[in-house]
mmCIF file of C-alpha atoms in Angstrom:
data_model
loop_
_atom_site.group_PDB
_atom_site.id
_atom_site.type_symbol
_atom_site.label_atom_id
_atom_site.label_comp_id
_atom_site.label_asym_id
_atom_site.label_seq_id
_atom_site.Cartn_x
_atom_site.Cartn_y
_atom_site.Cartn_z
ATOM 1 C CA MET H 1 294.437 86.667 276.613
ATOM 2 C CA THR H 2 297.936 85.468 277.529
ATOM 3 C CA ASP H 3 299.396 86.271 274.100
ATOM 4 C CA GLU H 4 297.840 89.743 274.245
ATOM 5 C CA ARG H 5 299.424 90.448 277.644
ATOM 6 C CA VAL H 6 302.799 89.199 276.419
ATOM 7 C CA GLU H 7 302.585 91.507 273.402
ATOM 8 C CA LEU H 8 301.557 94.465 275.579
ATOM 9 C CA GLY H 9 304.406 93.748 278.000
ATOM 10 C CA ILE H 10 306.890 93.644 275.137
ATOM 11 C CA GLU H 11 305.424 96.889 273.817
ATOM 12 C CA LEU H 12 305.967 98.521 277.224
ATOM 13 C CA LEU H 13 309.571 97.311 277.315
ATOM 14 C CA ALA H 14 310.127 98.609 273.787
ATOM 15 C CA HIS H 15 309.142 102.074 275.003
ATOM 16 C CA LEU H 16 311.309 102.323 278.118
ATOM 17 C CA GLU H 17 312.531 105.840 278.692
ATOM 18 C CA HIS H 18 315.667 104.927 280.616
ATOM 19 C CA ALA H 19 318.850 103.639 279.018
ATOM 20 C CA GLU H 20 319.174 101.024 281.757
ATOM 21 C CA LEU H 21 316.895 99.552 284.403
ATOM 22 C CA SER H 22 317.296 96.873 287.000
ATOM 23 C CA VAL H 23 315.332 93.710 286.326
ATOM 24 C CA ALA H 24 313.163 94.653 289.336
ATOM 25 C CA GLU H 25 312.363 98.044 287.742
ATOM 26 C CA ALA H 26 311.522 96.324 284.454
ATOM 27 C CA ILE H 27 309.199 93.972 286.343
ATOM 28 C CA ASP H 28 307.535 97.055 287.900
ATOM 29 C CA ARG H 29 306.703 98.215 284.364
ATOM 30 C CA ILE H 30 305.512 94.763 283.300
ATOM 31 C CA GLU H 31 303.184 94.661 286.322
ATOM 32 C CA ALA H 32 301.072 97.146 284.365
ATOM 33 C CA VAL H 33 300.139 94.166 282.181
ATOM 34 C CA THR H 34 300.337 91.186 284.567
ATOM 35 C CA THR H 35 301.303 90.320 288.121
ATOM 36 C CA ASN H 36 301.757 86.648 287.215
ATOM 37 C CA PRO H 37 305.493 85.879 287.772
ATOM 38 C CA GLN H 38 305.559 83.162 285.084
ATOM 39 C CA LEU H 39 304.037 85.533 282.520
ATOM 40 C CA GLN H 40 306.436 88.305 283.561
ATOM 41 C CA ARG H 41 309.385 85.975 282.878
ATOM 42 C CA GLU H 42 307.828 85.030 279.548
ATOM 43 C CA ILE H 43 307.570 88.721 278.609
ATOM 44 C CA LEU H 44 311.216 89.393 279.543
ATOM 45 C CA GLU H 45 312.420 86.314 277.655
ATOM 46 C CA ALA H 46 310.349 87.114 274.551
ATOM 47 C CA ALA H 47 311.545 90.737 274.554
ATOM 48 C CA GLU H 48 315.143 89.542 274.784
ATOM 49 C CA GLU H 49 314.665 86.937 272.021
ATOM 50 C CA ARG H 50 313.159 89.586 269.731
ATOM 51 C CA GLY H 51 316.015 92.012 270.389
ATOM 52 C CA ILE H 52 313.808 94.567 272.172
ATOM 53 C CA ILE H 53 315.993 94.477 275.281
ATOM 54 C CA GLU H 54 319.391 93.165 276.299
ATOM 55 C CA ARG H 55 319.812 91.580 279.722
ATOM 56 C CA SER H 56 323.102 91.522 281.509
ATOM 57 C CA GLY H 57 323.205 90.286 285.074
ATOM 58 C CA GLY H 58 320.569 92.256 286.936
ATOM 59 C CA THR H 59 320.068 94.974 284.325
ATOM 60 C CA VAL H 60 317.814 95.474 281.330
ATOM 61 C CA GLU H 61 318.732 97.813 278.470
ATOM 62 C CA PRO H 62 316.310 98.727 275.678
ATOM 63 C CA THR H 63 317.923 98.374 272.257
ATOM 64 C CA ALA H 64 316.060 101.309 270.676
ATOM 65 C CA SER H 65 316.263 104.893 271.870
ATOM 66 C CA GLY H 66 313.838 107.753 271.479
ATOM 67 C CA THR H 67 310.792 105.476 271.437
ATOM 68 C CA TYR H 68 309.560 106.247 274.945
ATOM 69 C CA VAL H 69 305.929 107.039 275.721
ATOM 70 C CA SER H 70 305.006 110.705 275.324
ATOM 71 C CA PHE H 71 302.390 112.028 277.748
ATOM 72 C CA GLU H 72 301.213 114.482 275.102
ATOM 73 C CA SER H 73 300.585 111.978 272.308
ATOM 74 C CA ASP H 74 300.605 108.447 273.771
ATOM 75 C CA VAL H 75 298.584 108.830 276.980
ATOM 76 C CA VAL H 76 294.830 109.171 276.548
ATOM 77 C CA VAL H 77 292.651 110.410 279.415
ATOM 78 C CA LYS H 78 289.064 109.158 279.574
ATOM 79 C CA GLU H 79 286.289 110.195 281.951
ATOM 80 C CA GLY H 80 284.249 107.441 283.586
ATOM 81 C CA GLU H 81 284.233 105.021 286.493
ATOM 82 C CA PHE H 82 287.408 102.934 286.511
ATOM 83 C CA ASP H 83 289.576 100.909 288.862
ATOM 84 C CA CYS H 84 293.292 101.669 288.575
ATOM 85 C CA GLU H 85 295.145 98.657 287.148
ATOM 86 C CA ARG H 86 298.138 99.355 289.387
ATOM 87 C CA CYS H 87 296.705 100.146 292.831
ATOM 88 C CA GLY H 88 293.035 99.178 292.495
ATOM 89 C CA ALA H 89 291.682 102.568 293.589
ATOM 90 C CA GLY H 90 288.406 103.786 292.134
ATOM 91 C CA ILE H 91 289.071 106.677 289.740
ATOM 92 C CA SER H 92 286.876 108.920 287.606
ATOM 93 C CA GLU H 93 289.641 109.859 285.198
ATOM 94 C CA GLY H 94 291.495 106.942 283.620
ATOM 95 C CA HIS H 95 294.883 107.332 281.953
ATOM 96 C CA PHE H 96 295.542 104.814 279.160
ATOM 97 C CA VAL H 97 298.832 104.245 277.322
ATOM 98 C CA SER H 98 297.988 103.922 273.651
ATOM 99 C CA PHE H 99 300.116 101.689 271.429
ATOM 100 C CA ASP H 100 299.639 100.895 267.739
ATOM 101 C CA ASP H 101 297.566 97.763 268.336
ATOM 102 C CA ASP H 102 296.142 98.188 271.846
ATOM 103 C CA GLU H 103 296.143 100.229 275.006
ATOM 104 C CA VAL H 104 297.134 99.603 278.621
ATOM 105 C CA GLY H 105 295.208 100.983 281.559
ATOM 106 C CA PRO H 106 293.352 102.548 283.177
ATOM 107 C CA TYR H 107 295.661 104.145 285.709
ATOM 108 C CA GLY H 108 295.242 107.057 288.070
ATOM 109 C CA SER H 109 297.274 110.212 287.570
ATOM 110 C CA THR H 110 299.961 109.138 290.043
ATOM 111 C CA CYS H 111 300.112 105.488 288.986
ATOM 112 C CA ILE H 112 300.528 106.301 285.279
ATOM 113 C CA ARG H 113 303.708 108.189 286.160
ATOM 114 C CA LYS H 114 304.991 105.214 288.172
ATOM 115 C CA VAL H 115 304.102 102.707 285.442
ATOM 116 C CA LEU H 116 306.032 104.759 282.900
ATOM 117 C CA GLY H 117 308.993 105.294 285.248
ATOM 118 C CA ARG H 118 308.509 109.037 285.607
ATOM 119 C CA GLU H 119 308.323 108.938 289.383
#
């Protein structure tokens, strides 16, 4: 499971919408995958080693542009009984971020915007 979470965290970082984030803001995004500090560091280091991001001081910059998550095509909404991965609230409509190999979620309608840095 650890390798899967690392890959999902890297995938999230590869799809950052902003040209620059603080390390704390990048960690906020990674928390969508794991709250384990050691695993979060591993994700940041692996993303940097692979050239997905560049770190300078307290900032993180994605190396690719135009690859951010689109609500219209990359976020899938499913009906059911879920617990939000970010806040833990019970939700009946789960929002999942769909990547090529996997998906991240479920999140509530407010939390998905926070996870993706839209709020």
